[in-house]
mmCIF file of C-alpha atoms in Angstrom:
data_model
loop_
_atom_site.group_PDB
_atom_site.id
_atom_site.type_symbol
_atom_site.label_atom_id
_atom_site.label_comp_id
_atom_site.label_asym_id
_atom_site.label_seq_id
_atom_site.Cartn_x
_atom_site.Cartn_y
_atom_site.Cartn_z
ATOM 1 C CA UNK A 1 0.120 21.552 -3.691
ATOM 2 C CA UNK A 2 -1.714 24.627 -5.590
ATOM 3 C CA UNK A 3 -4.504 25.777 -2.992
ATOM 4 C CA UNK A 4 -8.158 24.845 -4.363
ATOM 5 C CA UNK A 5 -10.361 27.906 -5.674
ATOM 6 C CA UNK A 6 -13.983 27.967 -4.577
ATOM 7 C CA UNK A 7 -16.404 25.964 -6.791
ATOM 8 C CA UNK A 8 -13.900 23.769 -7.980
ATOM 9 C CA UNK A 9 -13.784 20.231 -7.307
ATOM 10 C CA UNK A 10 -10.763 19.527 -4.773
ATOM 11 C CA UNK A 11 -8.126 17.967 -6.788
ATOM 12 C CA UNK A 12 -7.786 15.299 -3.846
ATOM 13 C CA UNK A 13 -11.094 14.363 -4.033
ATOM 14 C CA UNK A 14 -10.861 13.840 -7.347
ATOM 15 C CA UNK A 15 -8.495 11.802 -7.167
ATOM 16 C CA UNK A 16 -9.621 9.413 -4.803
ATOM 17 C CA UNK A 17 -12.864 9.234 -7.237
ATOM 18 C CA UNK A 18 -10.699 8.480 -10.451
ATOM 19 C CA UNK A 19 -8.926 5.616 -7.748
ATOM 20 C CA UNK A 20 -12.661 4.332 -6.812
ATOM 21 C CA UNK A 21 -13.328 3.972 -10.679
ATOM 22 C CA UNK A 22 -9.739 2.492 -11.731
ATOM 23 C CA UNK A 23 -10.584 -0.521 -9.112
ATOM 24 C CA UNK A 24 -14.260 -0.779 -10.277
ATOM 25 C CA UNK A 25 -13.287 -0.251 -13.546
ATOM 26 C CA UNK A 26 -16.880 0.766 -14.242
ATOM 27 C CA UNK A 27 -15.987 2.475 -17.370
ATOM 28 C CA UNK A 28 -14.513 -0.381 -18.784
ATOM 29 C CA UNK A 29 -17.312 -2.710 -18.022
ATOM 30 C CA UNK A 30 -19.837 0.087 -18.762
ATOM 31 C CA UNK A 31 -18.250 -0.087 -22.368
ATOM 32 C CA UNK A 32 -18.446 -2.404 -25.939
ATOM 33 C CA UNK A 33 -16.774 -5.436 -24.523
ATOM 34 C CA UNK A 34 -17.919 -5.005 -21.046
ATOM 35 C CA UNK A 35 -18.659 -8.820 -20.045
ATOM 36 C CA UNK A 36 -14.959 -9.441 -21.708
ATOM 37 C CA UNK A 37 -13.442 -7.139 -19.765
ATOM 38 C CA UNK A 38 -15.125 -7.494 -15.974
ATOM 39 C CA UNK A 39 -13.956 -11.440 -16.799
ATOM 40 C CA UNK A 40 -10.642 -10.898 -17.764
ATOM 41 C CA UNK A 41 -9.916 -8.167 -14.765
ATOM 42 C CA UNK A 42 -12.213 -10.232 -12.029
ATOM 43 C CA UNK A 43 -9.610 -12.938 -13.409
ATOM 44 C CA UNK A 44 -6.380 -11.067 -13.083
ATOM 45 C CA UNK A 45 -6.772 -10.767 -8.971
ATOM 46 C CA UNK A 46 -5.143 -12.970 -7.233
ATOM 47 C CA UNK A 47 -5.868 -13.946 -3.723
ATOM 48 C CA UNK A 48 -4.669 -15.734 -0.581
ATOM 49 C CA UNK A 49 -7.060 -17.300 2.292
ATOM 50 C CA UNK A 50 -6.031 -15.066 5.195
ATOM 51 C CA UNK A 51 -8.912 -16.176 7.646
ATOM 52 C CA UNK A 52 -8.794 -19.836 7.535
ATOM 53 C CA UNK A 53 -4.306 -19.364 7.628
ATOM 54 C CA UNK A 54 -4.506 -17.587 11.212
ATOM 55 C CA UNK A 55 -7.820 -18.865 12.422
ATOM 56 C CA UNK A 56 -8.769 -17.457 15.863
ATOM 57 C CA UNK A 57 -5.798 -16.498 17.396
ATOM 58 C CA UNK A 58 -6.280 -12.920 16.163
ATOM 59 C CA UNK A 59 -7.666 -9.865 17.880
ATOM 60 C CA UNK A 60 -11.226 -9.229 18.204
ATOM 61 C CA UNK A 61 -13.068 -7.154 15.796
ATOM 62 C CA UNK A 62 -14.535 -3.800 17.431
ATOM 63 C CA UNK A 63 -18.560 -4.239 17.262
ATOM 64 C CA UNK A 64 -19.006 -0.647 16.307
ATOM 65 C CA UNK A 65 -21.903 0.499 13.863
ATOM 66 C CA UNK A 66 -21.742 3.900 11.930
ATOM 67 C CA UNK A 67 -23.904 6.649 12.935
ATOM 68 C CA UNK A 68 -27.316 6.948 11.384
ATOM 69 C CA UNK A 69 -26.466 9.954 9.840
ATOM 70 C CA UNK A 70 -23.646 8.512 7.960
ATOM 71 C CA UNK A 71 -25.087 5.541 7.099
ATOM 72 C CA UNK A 72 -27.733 7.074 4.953
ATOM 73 C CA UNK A 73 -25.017 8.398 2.971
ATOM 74 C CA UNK A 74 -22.476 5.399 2.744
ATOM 75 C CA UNK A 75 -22.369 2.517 -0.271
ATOM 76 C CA UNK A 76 -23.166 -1.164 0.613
ATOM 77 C CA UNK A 77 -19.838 -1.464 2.235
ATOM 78 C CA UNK A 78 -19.323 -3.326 5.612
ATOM 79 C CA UNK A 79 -20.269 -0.967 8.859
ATOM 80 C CA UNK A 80 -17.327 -0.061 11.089
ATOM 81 C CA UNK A 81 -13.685 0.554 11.247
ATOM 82 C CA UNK A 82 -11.619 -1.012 8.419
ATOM 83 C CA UNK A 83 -7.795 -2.086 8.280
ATOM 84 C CA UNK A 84 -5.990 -2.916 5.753
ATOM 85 C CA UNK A 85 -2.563 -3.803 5.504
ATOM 86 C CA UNK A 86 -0.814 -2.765 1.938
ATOM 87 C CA UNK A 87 2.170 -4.444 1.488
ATOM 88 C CA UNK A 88 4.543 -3.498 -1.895
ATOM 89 C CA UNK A 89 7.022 -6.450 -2.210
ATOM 90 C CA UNK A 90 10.337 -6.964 -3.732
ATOM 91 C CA UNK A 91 9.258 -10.317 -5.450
ATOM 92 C CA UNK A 92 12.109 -12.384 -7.344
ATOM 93 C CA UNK A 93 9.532 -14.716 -9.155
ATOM 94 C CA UNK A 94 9.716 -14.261 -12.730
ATOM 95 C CA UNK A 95 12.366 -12.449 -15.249
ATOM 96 C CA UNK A 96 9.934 -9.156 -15.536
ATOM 97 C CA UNK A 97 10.539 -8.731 -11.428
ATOM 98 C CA UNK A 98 13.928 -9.708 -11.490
ATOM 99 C CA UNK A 99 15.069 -7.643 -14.626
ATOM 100 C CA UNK A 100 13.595 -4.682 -12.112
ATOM 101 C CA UNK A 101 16.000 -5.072 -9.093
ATOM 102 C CA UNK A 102 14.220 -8.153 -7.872
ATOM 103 C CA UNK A 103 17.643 -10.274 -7.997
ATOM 104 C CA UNK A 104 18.306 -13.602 -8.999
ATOM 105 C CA UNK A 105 16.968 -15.888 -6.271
ATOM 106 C CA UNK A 106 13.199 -17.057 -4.830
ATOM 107 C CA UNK A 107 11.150 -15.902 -2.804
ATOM 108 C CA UNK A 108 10.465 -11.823 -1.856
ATOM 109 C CA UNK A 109 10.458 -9.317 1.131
ATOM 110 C CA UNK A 110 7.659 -6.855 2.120
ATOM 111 C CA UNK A 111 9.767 -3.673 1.623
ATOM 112 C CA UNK A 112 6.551 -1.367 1.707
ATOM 113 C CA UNK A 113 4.296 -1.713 4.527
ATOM 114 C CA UNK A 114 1.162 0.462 5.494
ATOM 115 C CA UNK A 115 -1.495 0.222 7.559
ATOM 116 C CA UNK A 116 -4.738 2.137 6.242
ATOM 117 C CA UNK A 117 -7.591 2.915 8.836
ATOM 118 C CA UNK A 118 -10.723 3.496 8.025
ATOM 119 C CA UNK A 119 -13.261 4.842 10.679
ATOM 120 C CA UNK A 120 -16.269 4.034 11.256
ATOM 121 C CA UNK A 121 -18.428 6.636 9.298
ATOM 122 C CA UNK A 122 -15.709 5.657 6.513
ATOM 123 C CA UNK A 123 -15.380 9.886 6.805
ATOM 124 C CA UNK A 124 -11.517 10.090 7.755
ATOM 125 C CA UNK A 125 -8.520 7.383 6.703
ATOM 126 C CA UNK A 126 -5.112 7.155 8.424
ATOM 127 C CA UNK A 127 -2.039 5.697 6.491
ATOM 128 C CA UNK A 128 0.242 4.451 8.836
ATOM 129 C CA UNK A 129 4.045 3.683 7.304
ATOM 130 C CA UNK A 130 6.005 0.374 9.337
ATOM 131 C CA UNK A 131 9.525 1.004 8.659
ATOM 132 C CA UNK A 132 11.321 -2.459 7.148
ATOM 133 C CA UNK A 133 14.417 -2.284 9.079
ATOM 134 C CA UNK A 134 11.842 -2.165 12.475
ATOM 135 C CA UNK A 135 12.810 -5.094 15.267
ATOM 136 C CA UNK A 136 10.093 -7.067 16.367
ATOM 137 C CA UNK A 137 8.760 -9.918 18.053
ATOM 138 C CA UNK A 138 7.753 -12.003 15.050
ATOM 139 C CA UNK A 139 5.255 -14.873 16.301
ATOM 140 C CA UNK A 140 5.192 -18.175 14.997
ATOM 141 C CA UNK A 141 3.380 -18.636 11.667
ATOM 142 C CA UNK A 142 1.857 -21.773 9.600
ATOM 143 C CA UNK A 143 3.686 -22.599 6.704
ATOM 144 C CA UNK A 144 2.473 -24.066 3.179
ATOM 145 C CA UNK A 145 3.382 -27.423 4.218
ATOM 146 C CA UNK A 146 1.440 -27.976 7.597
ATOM 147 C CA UNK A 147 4.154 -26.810 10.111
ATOM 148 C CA UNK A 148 4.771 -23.791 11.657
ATOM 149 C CA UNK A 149 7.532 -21.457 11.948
ATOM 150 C CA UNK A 150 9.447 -20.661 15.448
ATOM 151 C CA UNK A 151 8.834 -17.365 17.573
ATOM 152 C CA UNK A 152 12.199 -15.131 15.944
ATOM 153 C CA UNK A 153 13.214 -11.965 18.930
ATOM 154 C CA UNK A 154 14.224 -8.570 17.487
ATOM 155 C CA UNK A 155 13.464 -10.002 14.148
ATOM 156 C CA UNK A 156 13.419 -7.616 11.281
ATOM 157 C CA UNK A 157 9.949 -6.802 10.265
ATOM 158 C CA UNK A 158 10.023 -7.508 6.645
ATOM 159 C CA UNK A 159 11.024 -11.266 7.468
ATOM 160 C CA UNK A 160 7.586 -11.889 8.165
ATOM 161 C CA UNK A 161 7.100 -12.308 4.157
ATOM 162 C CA UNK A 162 9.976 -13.773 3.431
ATOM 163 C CA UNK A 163 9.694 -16.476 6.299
ATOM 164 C CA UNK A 164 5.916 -17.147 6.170
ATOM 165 C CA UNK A 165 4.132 -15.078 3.125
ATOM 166 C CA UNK A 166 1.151 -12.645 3.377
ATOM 167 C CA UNK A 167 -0.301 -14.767 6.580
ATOM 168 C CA UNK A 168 2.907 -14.300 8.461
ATOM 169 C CA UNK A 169 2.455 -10.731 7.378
ATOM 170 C CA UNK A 170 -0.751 -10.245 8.709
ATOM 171 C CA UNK A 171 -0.441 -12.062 12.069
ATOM 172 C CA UNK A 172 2.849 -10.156 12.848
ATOM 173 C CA UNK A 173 1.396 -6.410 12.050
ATOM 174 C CA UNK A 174 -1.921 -7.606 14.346
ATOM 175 C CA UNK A 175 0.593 -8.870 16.942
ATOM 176 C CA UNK A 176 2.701 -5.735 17.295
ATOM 177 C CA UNK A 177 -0.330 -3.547 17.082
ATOM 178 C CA UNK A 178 -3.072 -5.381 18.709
ATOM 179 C CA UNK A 179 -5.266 -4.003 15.655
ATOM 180 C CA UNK A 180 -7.387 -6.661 13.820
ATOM 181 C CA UNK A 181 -6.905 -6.500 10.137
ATOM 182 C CA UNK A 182 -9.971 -6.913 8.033
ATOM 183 C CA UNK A 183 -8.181 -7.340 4.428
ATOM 184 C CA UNK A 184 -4.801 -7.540 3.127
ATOM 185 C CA UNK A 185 -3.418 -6.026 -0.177
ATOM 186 C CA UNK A 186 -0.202 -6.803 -2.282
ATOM 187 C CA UNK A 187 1.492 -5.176 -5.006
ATOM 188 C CA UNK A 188 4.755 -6.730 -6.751
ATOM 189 C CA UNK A 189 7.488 -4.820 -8.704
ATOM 190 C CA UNK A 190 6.653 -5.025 -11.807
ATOM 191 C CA UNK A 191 2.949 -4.462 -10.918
ATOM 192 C CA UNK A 192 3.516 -1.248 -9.534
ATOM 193 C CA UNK A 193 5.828 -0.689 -12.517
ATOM 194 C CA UNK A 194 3.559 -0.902 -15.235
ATOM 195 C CA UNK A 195 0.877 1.024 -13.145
ATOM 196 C CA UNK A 196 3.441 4.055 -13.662
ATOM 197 C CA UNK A 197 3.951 3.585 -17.378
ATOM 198 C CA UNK A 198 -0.032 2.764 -17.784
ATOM 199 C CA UNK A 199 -0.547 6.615 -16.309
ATOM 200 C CA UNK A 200 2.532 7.659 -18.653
ATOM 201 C CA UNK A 201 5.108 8.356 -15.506
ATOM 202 C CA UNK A 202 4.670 10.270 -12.708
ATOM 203 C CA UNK A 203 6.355 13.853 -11.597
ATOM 204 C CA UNK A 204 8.449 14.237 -8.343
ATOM 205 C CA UNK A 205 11.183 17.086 -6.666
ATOM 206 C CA UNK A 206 13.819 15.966 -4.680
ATOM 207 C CA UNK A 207 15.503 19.032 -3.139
ATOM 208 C CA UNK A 208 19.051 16.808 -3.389
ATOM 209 C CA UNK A 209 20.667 14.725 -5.500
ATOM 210 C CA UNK A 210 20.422 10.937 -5.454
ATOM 211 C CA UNK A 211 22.944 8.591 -6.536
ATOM 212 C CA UNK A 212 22.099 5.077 -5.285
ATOM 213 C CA UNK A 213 24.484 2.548 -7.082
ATOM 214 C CA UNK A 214 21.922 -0.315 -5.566
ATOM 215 C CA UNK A 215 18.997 0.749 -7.120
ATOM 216 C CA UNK A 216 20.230 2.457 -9.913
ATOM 217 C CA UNK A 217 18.506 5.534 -9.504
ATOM 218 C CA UNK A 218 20.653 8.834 -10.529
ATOM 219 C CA UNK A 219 18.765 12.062 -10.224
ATOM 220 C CA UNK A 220 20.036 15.841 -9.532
ATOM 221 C CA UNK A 221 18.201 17.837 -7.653
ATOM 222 C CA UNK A 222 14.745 19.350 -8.850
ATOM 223 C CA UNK A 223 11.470 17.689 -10.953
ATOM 224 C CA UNK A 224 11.926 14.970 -12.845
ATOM 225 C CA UNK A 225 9.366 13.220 -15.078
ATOM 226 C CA UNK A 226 9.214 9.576 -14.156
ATOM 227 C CA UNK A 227 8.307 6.169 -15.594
ATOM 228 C CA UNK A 228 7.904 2.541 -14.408
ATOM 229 C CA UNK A 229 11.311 1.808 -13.950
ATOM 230 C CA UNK A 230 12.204 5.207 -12.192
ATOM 231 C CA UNK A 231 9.197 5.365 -10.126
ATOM 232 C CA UNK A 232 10.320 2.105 -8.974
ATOM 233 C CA UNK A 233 13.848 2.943 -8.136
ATOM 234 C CA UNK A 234 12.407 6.143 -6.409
ATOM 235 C CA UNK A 235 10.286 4.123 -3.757
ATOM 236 C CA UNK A 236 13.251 1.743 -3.464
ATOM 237 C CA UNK A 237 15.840 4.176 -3.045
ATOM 238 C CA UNK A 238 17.851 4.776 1.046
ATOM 239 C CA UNK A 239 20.987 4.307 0.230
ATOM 240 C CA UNK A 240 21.720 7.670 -1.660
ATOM 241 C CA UNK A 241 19.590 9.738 -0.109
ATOM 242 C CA UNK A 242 19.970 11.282 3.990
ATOM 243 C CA UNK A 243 21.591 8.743 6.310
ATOM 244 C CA UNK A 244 20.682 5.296 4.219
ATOM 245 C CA UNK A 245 18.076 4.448 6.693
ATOM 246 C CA UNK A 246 14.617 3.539 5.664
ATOM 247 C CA UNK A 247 13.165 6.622 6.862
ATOM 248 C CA UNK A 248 14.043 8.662 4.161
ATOM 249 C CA UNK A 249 12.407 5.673 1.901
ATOM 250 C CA UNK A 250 8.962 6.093 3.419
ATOM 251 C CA UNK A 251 9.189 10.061 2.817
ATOM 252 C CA UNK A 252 10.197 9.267 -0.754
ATOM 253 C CA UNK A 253 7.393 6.964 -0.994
ATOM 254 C CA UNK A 254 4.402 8.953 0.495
ATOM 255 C CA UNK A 255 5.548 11.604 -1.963
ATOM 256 C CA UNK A 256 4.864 8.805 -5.038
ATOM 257 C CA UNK A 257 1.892 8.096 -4.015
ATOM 258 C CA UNK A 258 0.548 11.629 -3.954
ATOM 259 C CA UNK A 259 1.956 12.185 -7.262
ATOM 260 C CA UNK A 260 0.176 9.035 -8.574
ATOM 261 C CA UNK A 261 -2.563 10.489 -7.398
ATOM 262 C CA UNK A 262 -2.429 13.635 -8.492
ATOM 263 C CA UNK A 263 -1.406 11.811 -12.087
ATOM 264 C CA UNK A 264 -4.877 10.245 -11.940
ATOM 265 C CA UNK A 265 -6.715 13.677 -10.763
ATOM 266 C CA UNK A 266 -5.240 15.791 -13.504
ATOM 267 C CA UNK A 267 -4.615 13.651 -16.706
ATOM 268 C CA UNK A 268 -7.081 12.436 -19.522
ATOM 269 C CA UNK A 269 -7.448 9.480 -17.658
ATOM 270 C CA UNK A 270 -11.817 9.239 -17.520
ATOM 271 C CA UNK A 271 -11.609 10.534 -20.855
ATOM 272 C CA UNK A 272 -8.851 8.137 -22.857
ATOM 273 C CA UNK A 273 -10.780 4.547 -22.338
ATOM 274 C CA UNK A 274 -7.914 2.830 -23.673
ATOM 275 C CA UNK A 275 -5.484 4.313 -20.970
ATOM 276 C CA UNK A 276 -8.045 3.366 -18.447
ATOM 277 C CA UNK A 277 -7.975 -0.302 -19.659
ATOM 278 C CA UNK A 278 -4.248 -0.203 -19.141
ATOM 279 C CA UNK A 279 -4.405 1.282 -15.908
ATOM 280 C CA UNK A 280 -7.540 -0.652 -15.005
ATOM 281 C CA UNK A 281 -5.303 -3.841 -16.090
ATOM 282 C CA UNK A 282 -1.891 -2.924 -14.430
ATOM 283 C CA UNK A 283 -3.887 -2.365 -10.952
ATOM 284 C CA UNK A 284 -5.888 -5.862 -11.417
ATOM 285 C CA UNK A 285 -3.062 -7.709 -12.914
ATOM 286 C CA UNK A 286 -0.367 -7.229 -9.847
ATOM 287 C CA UNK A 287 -3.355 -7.478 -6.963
ATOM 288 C CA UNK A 288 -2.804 -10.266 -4.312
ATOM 289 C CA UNK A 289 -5.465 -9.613 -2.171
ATOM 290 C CA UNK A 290 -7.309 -11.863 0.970
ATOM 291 C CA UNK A 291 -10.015 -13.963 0.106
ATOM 292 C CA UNK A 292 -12.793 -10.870 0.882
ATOM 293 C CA UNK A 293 -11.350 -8.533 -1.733
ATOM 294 C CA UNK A 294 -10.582 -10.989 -4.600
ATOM 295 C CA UNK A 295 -13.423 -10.200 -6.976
ATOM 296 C CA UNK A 296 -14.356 -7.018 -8.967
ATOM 297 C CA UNK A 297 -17.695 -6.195 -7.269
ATOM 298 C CA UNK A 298 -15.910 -6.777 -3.701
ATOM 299 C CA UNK A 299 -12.804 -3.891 -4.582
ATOM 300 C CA UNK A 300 -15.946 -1.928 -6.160
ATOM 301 C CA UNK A 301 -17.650 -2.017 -2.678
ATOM 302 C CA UNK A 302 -14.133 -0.972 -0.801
ATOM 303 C CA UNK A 303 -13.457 1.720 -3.551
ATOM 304 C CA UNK A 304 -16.753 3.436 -3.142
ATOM 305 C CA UNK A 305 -16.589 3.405 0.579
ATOM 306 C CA UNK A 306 -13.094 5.116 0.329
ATOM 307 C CA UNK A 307 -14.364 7.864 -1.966
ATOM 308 C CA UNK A 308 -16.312 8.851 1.361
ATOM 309 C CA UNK A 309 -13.007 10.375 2.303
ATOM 310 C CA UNK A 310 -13.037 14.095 2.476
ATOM 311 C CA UNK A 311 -9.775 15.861 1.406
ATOM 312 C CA UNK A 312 -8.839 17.308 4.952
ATOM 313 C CA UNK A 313 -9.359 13.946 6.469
ATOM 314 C CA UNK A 314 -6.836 11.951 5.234
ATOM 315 C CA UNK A 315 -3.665 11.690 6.881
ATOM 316 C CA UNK A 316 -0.439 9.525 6.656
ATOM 317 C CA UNK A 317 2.282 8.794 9.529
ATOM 318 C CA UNK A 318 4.583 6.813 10.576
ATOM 319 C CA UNK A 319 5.061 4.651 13.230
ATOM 320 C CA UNK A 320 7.060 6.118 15.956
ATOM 321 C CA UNK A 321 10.493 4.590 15.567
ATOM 322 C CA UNK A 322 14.080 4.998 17.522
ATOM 323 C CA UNK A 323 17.460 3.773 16.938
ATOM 324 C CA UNK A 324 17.923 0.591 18.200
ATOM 325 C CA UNK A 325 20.474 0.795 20.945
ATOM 326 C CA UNK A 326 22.472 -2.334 20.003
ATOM 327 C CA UNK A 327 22.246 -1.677 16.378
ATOM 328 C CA UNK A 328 22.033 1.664 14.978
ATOM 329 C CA UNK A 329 21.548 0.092 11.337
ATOM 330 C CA UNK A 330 17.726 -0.967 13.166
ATOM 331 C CA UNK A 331 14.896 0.377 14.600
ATOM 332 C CA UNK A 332 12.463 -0.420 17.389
ATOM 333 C CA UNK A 333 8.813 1.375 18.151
ATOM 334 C CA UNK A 334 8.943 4.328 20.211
ATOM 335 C CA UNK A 335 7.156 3.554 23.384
ATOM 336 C CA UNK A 336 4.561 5.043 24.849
ATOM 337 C CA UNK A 337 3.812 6.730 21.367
ATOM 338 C CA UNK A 338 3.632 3.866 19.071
ATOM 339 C CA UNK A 339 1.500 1.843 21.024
ATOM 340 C CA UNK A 340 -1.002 4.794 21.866
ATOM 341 C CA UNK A 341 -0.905 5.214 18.065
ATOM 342 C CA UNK A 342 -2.181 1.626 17.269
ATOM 343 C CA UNK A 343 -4.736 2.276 20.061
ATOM 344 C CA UNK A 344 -6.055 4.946 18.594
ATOM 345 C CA UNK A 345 -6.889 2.246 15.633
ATOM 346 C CA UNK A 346 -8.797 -0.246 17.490
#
């Protein structure tokens, strides 16, 4: 990334401010049609009762207030460390997701995970990547029907959605990392494709070529111009790229996500209302989110607090990961490093 000159607003900054605005869509609502349009995108979120799924069997919340420097500076967002787990999943509901890789049958897998940490003077955030293929302990989980699911040993990580939804999710990132998380966030396939064709494609380099038959993506090396469909393909890729392991994913994806950001930083964006509306709409429209970020004013809140974020305190991981010794197609956390990670979170 081009170094920032002095006097100029840093481009990462900027970005984060254009994503604060995008999920408030206050320019929208600001505009002819306003009342239509905070209805129609308040609408569009969709949400699932996290709290009431897991009930107490979670781990505390730290009772930590921000400073009283920072607090004179921050929005009416709640005090303390955040966590939020973003999940992007491969759903096969409907012919839009399945038409983009999403296959032929029910249900869907959590094939994206992060964990984003917010500290307490909401001053510095830490993206934390879970790797898919990670083994893990995944607890027993209440189902839709009343039941519960059994305890699974050196389960893969992603089951967690397939065998139990968002809750299941939740309760198996707060078991493996003894971190509480405060709010939950979901984005499906086709979501997260039309996001990309809302900002008109994105721009990435990959310094090889990747030919993955599975997810259809064919690129030589050097910069390519993306749109939904690509982008998509991109974050999905493993299998024609490095070893085929999910690890190469996650670097794929950390790379999209900058360039989406940078997409929103440097284009006409705050300046083209209709492209914001599509944007605006795309980011509403393939939301699942808990029950405390399922309204317009409550992702306004969370947006604002985020844009507290300096540029040189923002930092993304991954969870410390090994081979797993009886299956080298697996991984399991690194210990000590991946629990003094999560610790550092708490």
């Amino acid at each position: 990334m081009t170094d920032e000159q002095p006097g100029q607003p840093p481009r990462r900054r900027r970005a984060l401010r254009v994503v604060g605005i995008v999920l408030g869509c206050t320019l929208v609502v600001g505009a002819a049609g306003a009342g239509w349009a905070y209805w129609h995108f308040d609408r569009n979120i969709k949400s699932v009762d996290i709290n009431s799924a897991l009930g107490t069997d979670r781990p505390e919340r730290p009772s930590v207030t921000p400073s009283a420097s920072a607090t004179a500076t921050l929005p009416a967002v709640p005090s303390g460390t955040l966590n939020i787990l973003v999940l992007g999943s491969d759903s096969r509901t409907g012919k839009e997701n399945q038409a983009l890789g999403g296959g032929e049958s029910g249900g869907a897998r959590s094939d994206t995970a992060m964990v984003v940490h917010i500290n307490t003077d909401h001053t510095e955030a830490t993206v934390v990547s879970i790797p898919r293929d990670t083994l893990v302990t995944r607890p027993s989980c209440p189902t839709s029907s009343g039941g519960s699911t059994s305890v699974a040993y050196h389960a893969m990580f992603n089951s967690a959605y397939a065998v139990g939804g968002p809750a299941c999710a939740v309760k198996t990132v707060e078991k493996m990392t003894g971190v509480r998380m405060d709010h939950y966030m979901e984005i499906d396939f086709a979501g997260f494709a039309d996001l990309i064709d809302a900002l008109g494609g994105v721009t990435v380099t990959t310094t090889q070529d990747i030919d993955d038959t599975r997810s259809h993506l064919h690129l030589e090396a050097g910069t390519h111009r993306l749109d939904g469909k690509q982008a998509l393909a991109f974050a999905r890729t493993r299998h024609g790229i490095g070893n085929g392991s999910d690890l190469g994913r996650i670097a794929l994806q950390q790379q999209l996500v900058k360039a989406m950001l940078q997409e929103m930083s440097a284009g006409n964006l705050l300046t083209d209302p209709l492209k914001l509306y599509k944007v605006a709409d795309a980011v509403t429209g393939s939301l699942t989110t808990d029950t405390g970020l399922d309204s317009l004013g409550e992702l306004t809140d969370l947006a604002q607090g985020l844009r507290q974020v300096e540029p040189g305190a923002l930092k993304t991981v991954m969870m410390p990961v090994l081979l797993a010794p009886w299956d080298r197609n697996r991984v399991v956390a690194d210990e000590p490093e991946a629990s003094e990670l999560w610790a550092s979170l708490r």
